XYZ file of C-alpha atoms in Angstrom:
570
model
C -25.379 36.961 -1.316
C -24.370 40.485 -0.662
C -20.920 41.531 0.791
C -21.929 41.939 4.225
C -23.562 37.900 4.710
C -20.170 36.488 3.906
C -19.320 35.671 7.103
C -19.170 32.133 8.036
C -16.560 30.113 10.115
C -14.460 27.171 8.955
C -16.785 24.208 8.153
C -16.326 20.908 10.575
C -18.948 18.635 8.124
C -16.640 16.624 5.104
C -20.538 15.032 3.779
C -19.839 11.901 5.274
C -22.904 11.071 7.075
C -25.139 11.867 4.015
C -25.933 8.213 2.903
C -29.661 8.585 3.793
C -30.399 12.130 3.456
C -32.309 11.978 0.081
C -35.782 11.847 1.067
C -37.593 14.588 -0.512
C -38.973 16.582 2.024
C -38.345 14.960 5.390
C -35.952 17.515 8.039
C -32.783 16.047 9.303
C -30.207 17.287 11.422
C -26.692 18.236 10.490
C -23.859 17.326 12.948
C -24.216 17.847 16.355
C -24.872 22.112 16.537
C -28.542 21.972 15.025
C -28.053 22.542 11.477
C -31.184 21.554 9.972
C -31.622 20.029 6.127
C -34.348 19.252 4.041
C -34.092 18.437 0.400
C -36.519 20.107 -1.988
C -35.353 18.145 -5.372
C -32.632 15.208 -5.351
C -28.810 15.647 -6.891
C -27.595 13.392 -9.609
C -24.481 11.023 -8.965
C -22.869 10.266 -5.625
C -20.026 13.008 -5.268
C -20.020 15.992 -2.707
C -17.817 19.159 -2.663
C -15.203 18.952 -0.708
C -12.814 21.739 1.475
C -11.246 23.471 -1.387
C -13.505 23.029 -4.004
C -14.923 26.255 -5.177
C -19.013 25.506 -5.904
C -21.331 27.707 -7.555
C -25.057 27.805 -5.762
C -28.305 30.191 -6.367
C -30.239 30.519 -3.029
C -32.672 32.699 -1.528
C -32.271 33.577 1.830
C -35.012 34.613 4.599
C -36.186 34.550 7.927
C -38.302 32.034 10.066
C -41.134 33.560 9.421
C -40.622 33.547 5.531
C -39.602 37.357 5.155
C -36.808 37.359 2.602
C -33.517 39.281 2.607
C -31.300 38.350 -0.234
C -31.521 36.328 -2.967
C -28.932 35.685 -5.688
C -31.867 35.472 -8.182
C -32.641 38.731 -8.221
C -29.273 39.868 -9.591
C -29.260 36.691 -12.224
C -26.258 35.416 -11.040
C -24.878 32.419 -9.441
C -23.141 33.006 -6.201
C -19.530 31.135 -6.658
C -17.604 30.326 -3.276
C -14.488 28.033 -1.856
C -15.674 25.882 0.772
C -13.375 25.475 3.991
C -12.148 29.190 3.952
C -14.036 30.122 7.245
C -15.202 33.665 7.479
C -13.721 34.532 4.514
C -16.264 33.930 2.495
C -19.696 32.244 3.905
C -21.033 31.526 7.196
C -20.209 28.083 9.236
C -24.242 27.394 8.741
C -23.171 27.243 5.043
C -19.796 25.716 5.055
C -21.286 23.090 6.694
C -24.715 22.018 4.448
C -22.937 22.642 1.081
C -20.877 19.774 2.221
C -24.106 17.118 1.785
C -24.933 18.212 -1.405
C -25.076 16.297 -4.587
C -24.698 18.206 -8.628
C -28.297 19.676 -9.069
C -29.648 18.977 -5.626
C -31.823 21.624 -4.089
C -32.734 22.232 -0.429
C -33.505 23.779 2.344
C -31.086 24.703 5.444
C -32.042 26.348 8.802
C -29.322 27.866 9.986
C -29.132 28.222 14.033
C -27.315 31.646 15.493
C -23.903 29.743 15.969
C -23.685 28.919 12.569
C -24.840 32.181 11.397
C -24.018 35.300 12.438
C -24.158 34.793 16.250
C -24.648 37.343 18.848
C -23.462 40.379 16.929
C -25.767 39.426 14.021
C -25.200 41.533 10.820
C -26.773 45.176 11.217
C -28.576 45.965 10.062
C -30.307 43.424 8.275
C -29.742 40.335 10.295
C -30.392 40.813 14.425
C -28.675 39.118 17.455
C -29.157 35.865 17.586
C -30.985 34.994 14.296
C -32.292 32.261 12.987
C -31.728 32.100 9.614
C -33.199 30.075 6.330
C -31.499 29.494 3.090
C -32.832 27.729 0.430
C -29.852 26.705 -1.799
C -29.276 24.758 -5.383
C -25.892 23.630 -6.153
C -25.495 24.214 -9.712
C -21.630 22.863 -9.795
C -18.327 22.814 -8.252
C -14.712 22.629 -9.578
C -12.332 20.861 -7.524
C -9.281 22.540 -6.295
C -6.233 21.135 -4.685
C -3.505 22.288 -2.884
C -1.179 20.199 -3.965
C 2.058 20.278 -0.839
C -0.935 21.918 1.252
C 1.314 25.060 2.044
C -1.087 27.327 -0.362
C 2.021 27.204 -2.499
C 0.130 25.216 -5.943
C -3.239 25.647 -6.018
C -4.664 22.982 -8.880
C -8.356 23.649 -10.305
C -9.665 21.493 -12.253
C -11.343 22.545 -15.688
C -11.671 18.965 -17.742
C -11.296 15.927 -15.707
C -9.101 13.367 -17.334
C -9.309 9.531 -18.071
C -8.567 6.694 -15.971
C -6.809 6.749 -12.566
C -3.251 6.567 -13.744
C -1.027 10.193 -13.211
C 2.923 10.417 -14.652
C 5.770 9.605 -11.956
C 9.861 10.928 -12.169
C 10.906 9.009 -14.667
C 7.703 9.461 -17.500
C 7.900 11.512 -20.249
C 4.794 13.762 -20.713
C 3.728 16.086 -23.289
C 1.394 19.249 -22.172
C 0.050 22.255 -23.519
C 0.265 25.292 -20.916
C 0.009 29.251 -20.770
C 1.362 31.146 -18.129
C 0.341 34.373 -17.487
C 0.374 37.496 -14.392
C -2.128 38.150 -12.459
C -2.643 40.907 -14.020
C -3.302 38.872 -17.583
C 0.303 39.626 -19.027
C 1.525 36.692 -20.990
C 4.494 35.369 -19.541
C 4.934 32.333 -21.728
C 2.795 29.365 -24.134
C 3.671 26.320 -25.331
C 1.281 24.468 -27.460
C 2.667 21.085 -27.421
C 5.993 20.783 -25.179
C 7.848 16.801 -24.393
C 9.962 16.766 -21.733
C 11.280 14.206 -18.457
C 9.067 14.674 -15.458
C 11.813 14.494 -13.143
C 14.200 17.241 -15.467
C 11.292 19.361 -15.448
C 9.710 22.239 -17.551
C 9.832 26.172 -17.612
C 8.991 26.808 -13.764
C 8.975 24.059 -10.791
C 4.957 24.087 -10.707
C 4.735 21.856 -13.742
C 6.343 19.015 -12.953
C 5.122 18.926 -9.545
C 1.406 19.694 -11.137
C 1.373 17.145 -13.858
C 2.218 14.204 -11.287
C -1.260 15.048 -9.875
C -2.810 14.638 -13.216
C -4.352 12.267 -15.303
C -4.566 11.830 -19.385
C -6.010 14.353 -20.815
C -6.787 16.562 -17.644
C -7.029 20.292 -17.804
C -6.291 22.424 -14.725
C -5.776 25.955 -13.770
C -2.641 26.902 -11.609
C -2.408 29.347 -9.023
C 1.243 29.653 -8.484
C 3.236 31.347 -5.452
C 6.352 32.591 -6.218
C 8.407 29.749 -4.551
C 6.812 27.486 -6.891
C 7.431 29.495 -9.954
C 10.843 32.250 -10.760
C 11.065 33.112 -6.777
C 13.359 36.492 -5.790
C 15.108 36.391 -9.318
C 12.211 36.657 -11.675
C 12.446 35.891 -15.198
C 13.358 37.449 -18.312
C 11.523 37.181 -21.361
C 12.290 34.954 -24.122
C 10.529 36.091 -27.246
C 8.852 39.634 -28.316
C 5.667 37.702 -27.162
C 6.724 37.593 -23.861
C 7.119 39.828 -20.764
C 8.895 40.374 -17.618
C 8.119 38.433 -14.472
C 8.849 40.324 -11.477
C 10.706 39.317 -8.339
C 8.455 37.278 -5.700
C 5.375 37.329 -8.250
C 2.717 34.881 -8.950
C 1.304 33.409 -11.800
C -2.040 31.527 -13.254
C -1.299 29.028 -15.518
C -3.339 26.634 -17.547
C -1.768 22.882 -17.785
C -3.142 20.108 -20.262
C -1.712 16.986 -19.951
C -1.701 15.921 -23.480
C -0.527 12.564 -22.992
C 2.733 10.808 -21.814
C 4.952 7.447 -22.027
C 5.773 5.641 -19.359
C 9.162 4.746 -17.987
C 10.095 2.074 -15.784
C 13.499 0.073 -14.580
C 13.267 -3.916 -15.724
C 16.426 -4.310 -13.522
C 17.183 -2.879 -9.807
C 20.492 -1.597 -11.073
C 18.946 0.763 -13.182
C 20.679 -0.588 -16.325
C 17.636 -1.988 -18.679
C 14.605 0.745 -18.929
C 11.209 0.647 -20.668
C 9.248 3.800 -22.208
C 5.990 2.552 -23.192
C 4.927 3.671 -26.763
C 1.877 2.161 -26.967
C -0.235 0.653 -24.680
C -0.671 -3.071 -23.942
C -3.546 -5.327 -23.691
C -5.213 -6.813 -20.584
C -2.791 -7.631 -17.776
C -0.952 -10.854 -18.982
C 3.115 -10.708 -19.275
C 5.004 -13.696 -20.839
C 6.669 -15.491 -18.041
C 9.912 -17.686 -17.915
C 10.230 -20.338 -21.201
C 7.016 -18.434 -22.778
C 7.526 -18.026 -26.684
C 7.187 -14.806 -27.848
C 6.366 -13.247 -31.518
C 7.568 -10.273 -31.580
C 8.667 -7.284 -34.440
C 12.063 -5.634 -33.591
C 14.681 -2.906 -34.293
C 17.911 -2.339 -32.508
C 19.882 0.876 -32.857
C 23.072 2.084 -31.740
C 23.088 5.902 -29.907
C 23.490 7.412 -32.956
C 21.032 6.193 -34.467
C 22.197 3.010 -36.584
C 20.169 0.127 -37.002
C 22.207 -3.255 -36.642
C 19.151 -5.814 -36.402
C 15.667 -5.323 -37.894
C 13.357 -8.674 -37.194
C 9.860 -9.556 -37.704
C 8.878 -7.103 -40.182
C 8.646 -9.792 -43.100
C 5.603 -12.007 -43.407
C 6.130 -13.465 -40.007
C 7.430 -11.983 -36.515
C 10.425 -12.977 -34.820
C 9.737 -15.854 -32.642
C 11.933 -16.791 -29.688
C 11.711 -18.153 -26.136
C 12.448 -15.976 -22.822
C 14.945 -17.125 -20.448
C 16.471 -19.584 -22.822
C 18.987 -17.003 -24.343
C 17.602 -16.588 -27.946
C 18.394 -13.170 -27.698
C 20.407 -10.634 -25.186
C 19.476 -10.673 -21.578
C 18.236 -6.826 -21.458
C 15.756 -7.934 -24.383
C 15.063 -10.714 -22.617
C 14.052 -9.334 -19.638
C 12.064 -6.075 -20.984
C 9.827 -8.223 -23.213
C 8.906 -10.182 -20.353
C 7.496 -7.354 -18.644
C 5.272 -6.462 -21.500
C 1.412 -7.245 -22.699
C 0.292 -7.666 -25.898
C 0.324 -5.468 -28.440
C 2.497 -3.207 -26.375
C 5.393 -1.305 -28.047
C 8.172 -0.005 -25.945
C 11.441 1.246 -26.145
C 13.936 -0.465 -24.216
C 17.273 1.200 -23.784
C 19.841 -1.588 -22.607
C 23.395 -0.814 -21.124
C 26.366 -3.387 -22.356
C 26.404 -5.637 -18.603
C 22.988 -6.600 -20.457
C 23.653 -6.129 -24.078
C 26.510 -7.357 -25.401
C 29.248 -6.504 -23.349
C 32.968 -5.126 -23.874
C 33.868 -7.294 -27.038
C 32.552 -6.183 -30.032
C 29.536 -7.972 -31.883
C 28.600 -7.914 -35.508
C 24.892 -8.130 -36.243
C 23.254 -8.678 -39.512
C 23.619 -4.405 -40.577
C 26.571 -3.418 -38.293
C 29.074 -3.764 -35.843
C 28.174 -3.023 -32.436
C 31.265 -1.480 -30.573
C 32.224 -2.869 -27.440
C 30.503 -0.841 -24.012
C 27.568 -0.153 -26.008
C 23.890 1.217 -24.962
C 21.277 -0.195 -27.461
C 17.414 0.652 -28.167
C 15.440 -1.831 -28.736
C 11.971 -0.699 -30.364
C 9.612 -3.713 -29.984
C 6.292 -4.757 -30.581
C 4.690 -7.856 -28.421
C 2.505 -9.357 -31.506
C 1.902 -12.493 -29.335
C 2.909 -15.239 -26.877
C 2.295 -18.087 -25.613
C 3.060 -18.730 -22.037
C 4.442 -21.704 -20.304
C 1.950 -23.856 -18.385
C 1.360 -22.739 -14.855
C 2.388 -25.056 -11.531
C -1.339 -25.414 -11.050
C -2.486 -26.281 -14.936
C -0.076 -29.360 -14.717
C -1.003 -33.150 -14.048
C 1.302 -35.176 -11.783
C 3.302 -36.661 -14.269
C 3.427 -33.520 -16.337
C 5.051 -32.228 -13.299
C 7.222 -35.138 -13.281
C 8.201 -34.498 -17.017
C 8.854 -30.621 -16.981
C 11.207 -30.764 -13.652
C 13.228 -33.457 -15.412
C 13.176 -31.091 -18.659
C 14.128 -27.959 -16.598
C 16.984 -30.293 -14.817
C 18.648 -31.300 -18.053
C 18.576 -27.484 -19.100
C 20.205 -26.769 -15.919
C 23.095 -29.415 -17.061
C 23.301 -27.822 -20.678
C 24.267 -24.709 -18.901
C 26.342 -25.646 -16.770
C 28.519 -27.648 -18.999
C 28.538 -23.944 -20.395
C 30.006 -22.533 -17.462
C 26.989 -20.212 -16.672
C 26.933 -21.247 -13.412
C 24.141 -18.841 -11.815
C 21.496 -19.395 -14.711
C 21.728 -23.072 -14.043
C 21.488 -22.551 -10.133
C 18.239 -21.110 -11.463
C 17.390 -23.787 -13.824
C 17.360 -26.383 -11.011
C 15.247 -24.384 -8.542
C 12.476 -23.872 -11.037
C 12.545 -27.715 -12.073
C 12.566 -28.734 -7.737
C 9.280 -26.032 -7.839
C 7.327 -28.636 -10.208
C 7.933 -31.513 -7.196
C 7.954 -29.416 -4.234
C 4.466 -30.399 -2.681
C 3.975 -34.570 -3.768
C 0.782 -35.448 -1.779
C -0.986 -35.843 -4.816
C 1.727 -38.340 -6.273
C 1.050 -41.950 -6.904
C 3.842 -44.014 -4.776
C 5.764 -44.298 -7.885
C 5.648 -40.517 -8.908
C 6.945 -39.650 -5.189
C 10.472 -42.227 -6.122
C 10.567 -40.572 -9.261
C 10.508 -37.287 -7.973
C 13.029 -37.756 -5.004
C 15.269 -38.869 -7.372
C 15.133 -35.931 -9.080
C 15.493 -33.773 -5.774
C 18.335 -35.612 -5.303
C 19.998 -34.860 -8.606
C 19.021 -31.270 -8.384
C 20.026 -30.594 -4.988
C 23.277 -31.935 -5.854
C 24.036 -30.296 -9.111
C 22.717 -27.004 -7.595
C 25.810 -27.503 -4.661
C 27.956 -27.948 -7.628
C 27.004 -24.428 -9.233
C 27.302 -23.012 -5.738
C 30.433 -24.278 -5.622
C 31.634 -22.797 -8.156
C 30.022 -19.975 -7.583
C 31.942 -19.538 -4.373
C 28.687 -19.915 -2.747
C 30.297 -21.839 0.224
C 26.958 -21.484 2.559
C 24.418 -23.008 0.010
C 26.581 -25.680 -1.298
C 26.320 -27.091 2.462
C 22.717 -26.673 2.782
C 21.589 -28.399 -0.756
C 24.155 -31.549 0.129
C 22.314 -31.400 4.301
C 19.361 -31.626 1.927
C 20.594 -34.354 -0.321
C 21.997 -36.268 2.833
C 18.450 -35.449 4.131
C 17.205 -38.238 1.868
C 19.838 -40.417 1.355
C 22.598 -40.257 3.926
C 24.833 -42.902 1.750
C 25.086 -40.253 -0.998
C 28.881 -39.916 -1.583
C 28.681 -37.105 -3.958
C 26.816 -34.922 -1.615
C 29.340 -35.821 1.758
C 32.389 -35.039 -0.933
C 31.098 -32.128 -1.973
C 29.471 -30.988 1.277
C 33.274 -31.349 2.776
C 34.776 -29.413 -0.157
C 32.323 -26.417 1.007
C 33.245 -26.790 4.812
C 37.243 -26.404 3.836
C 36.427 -23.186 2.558
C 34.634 -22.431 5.305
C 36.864 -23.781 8.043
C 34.736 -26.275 9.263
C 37.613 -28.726 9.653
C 35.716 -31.440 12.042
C 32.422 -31.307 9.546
C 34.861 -31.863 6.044
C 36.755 -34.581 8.292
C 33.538 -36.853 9.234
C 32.332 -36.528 5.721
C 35.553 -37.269 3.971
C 35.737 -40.587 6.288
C 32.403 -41.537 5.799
C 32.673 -40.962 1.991
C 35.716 -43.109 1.883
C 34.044 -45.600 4.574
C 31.224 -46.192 1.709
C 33.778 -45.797 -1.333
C 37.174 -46.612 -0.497
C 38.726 -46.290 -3.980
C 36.796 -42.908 -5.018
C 39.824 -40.975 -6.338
C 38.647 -37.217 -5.947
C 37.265 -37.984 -2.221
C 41.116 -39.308 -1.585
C 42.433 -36.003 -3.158
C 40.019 -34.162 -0.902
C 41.018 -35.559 2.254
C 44.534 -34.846 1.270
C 43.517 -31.584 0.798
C 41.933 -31.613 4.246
C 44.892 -33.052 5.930
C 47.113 -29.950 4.705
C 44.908 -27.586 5.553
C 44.825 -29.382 8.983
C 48.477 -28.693 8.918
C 48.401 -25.628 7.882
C 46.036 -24.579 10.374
C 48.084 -25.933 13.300
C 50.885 -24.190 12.393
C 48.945 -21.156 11.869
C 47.870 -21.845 15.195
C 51.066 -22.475 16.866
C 52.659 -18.968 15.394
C 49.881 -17.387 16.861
C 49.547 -18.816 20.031
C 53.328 -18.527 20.380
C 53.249 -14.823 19.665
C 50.950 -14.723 22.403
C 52.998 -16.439 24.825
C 56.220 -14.632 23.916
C 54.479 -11.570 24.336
C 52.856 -12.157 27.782
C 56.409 -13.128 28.753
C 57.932 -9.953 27.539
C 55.022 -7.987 28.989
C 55.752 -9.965 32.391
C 59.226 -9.281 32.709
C 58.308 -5.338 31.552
C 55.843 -5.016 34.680
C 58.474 -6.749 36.966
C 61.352 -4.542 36.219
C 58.938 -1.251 36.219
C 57.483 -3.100 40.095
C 60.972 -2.910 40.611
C 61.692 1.010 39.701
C 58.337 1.980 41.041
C 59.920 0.471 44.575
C 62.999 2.475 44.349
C 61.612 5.790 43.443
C 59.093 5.136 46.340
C 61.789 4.621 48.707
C 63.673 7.662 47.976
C 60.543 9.757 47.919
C 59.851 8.577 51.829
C 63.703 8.864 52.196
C 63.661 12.479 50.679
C 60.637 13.128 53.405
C 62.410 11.657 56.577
């Protein structure tokens, strides 16, 4: 199309109502301001151009009556223009029926005068208020995207990549890129370059580029100064190089060769994974699965204190049973099979501030570890769901007596834990025989009340009270559960609740030692609490007397100067 027919308006059609315009032949209107389609020879696939994209078209171009007046055939070449610019490049007529074209697709438009070249027409080829006919092939299109849609990145896409997936902060990617001028001056080229998304790479565009693309996608950058050396410029860094001006832009070509992923296993930020290698499927081991597994742990400088698995069979152990240091317990739960990842572990999850000594060195105290490991296998624990009624039955009273194993270890919070997930096995017990549903409120029971015990020591004042309200619940003879319920409401200050428990607790067992000690506990906090309260009631009252006698003798004063100020008047 020659200079002087570039002159459409900005397009209002995104090829949304195009579902049934693929019958060869038949006319169909466009929108609402009589654009007129019919297709000559269908499009493959199911995409359409979008605003942005830059598409490449031959067409011929004519009047009604079938008297041609351009036609990019006759100069063998394709006509290439970005759709949504307005008049910058096409007319709205255009704009508009690219929009419901398919790859390949050939058709017919006619064009009305408002989406052509109006009432001024384009002397002195095209008259007032022309009708106009274009019969156009879309041959391709490359998408472009403006990626913070401020004309600041503009991303073109040359190879498409694979998959969905794109790189976030914390990945690190490795790319291939060449930057150059506008004018073609090299300005720099890496052929392979590894570095942090979030630390970024040679100019701001890449990082914020490569988060928009996906493995193996290859893109052409149009750059605006903000987004690449801004007022300073840059200087060159090799022979190879040159200059970039203050304020200037630049084209550069990004591949996104590939890149490991990164992600926190804890909210504090103090176990991370980088994936190596890719997983299989989308199954994770999940608490008291048995995993096989091939390891190395290293120290920051590189020493390797444990190497496991690499013999004729993998290291074996179970998660959540600590086997093997929380951090490594936790990242290989959050990994598939066949994965291998890096796991970098800080010492709250490693081993701590004493020193350790592993099988080929010490580990200092306040270490970071890496772990490199391999997921050969695992088996996971049975689901809720896969379970009979008396399997149920059996694994809560398995996951109670864990809880009990660690909390005659003192490790209070994991066996809080341990008796939640063995009370989720007996939760819902409609399906249980009469028998089962005895069995299993025994066992709430004894879970309930061992997890007030762990709260207790815990400090968890709150939740000790509501697993013994629970307890009492079901049995409200359960002396364990008033005695330690009362214990939690001294802490608390619930004087009258601790009082009616202790009492009742004694009421059922008279000679139960510790609830005796407890309610002589109770009694001098009682004390100590009404004497408390007496000092501070006290204070009060000695203070509203000294404040009453203060506003008596200043009534007083406030009198006399009065009187002398009328006196001083008379």
């Amino acid at each position: 199309m020659e200079e002087n027919f570039e002159i459409p308006a900005a397009g209002t059609f995104d090829g949304s109502d195009v579902e049934d315009m693929d019958e060869i032949g038949i006319e169909k209107e466009i929108g609402e301001d009589g654009l007129k389609k019919k297709i000559l020879k269908n499009g493959d696939g199911y995409e359409f151009p979008i605003n942005g994209d830059e598409v490449e078209v031959q067409y011929v171009g004519s009047f009604v009556d079938g008297t041609r007046f351009d036609s990019s055939y006759d100069r063998e070449m394709p006509f290439k223009f970005k759709l949504g610019l307005g008049k910058r490049h096409v007319i709205q007529g255009w704009d508009d029926g690219v929009k419901t074209m398919k790859k390949g697709e050939k058709a017919l438009f006619t064009i009305p005068p408002g989406l052509a070249y109006g009432e001024s027409g384009s002397p002195p080829t095209i008259p007032p208020n022309t009708t106009l006919q274009f019969e156009i092939e879309l041959i391709s299109w490359t998408k472009v995207k403006d990626i913070y849609k401020d004309g600041g990145i503009l991303k073109t896409i040359l190879n498409e990549g694979e998959n969905w997936q794109t790189p976030k902060d914390p990945d690190e990617v490795l790319v291939k890129y060449e930057a150059k001028l506008d004018d073609g001056s090299l300005v720099s080229k890496s052929e392979e370059v590894e570095f942090i998304v979030k630390d970024g790479c040679f100019c701001p565009a890449l990082p914020i580029a490569v988060k928009t693309m996906k493995k193996g996608e290859k893109a052409l950058l149009n750059v605006k100064p903000q987004y690449a050396f801004g007022e300073k410029g840059r200087e060159p860094e090799s022979n190879n190089e040159c200059v970039v001006p203050p304020n200037n832009s630049l084209q550069i070509t990004l591949e996104l060769v590939s890149w490991k992923t990164v992600s926190e296993v804890t909210t504090d930020n103090k176990v991370s994974k980088k994936i190596l290698k890719e997983g299989e499927g989308y199954d994770r081991p999940n608490d008291g699965a048995v995993v096989q597994v091939k390891l190395v742990g290293k120290l920051q400088d590189g020493t390797v204190f444990v190497k496991k698995g690499y013999d004729e069979v993998p290291f074996e152990f179970k998660i959540d049973e600590e086997q093997v240091i929380d951090g490594l317990d936790r990242g290989v739960k959050t990994m598939k099979k066949g994965e291998v990842s890096l796991l970098t572990i800080h010492p709250e999850f490693a081993f701590g501030s004493t020193e350790s000594h592993q099988e080929s060195a010490t580990v200092p105290a306040n270490s970071i570890v890496y772990y490199d490991v391999e997921l050969i296998s695992f088996e996971k624990e049975k689901d809720l769901w896969e379970l009979s009624t008396q399997e149920k039955i059996e694994t809560s009273g398995m996951k109670k007596d864990e809880g009990n194993t660690l909390f005659k270890k003192q490790k209070y919070e994991r066996a809080s834990k341990r008796y939640e997930k063995a009370l989720s096995f007996i939760e819902y017990d409609s399906a249980f025989t009469e028998d089962e549903k005895q069995q299993a409120k025994l066992l709430k029971i004894s879970c309930n009340l061992n997890n007030a015990a762990c709260k207790l020591k815990l400090r968890d004042y709150k939740q000790a009270v509501k697993f013994c309200t629970k307890v009492l619940d079901a049995d409200s003879k359960n002396v364990k559960a008033l005695y330690r319920r009362a214990q939690a409401c001294i802490q608390l200050v619930d004087l009258d609740l601790a009082e009616m428990d202790i009492k009742k607790a004694l009421g059922l067992d008279p000679d139960n030692r510790d609830v005796k000690l407890e309610y002589k506990l109770l009694r001098e906090k009682v004390r100590e609490y009404n004497k408390k309260d007496a000092q501070f009631y006290g204070n009060i009252f000695t203070k509203m007397n000294k404040l009453e006698q203060l506003n008596s003798t200043n009534g007083a004063r406030k009198q006399d100067i009065m009187s002398m100020t009328i006196d001083s008047k008379a």
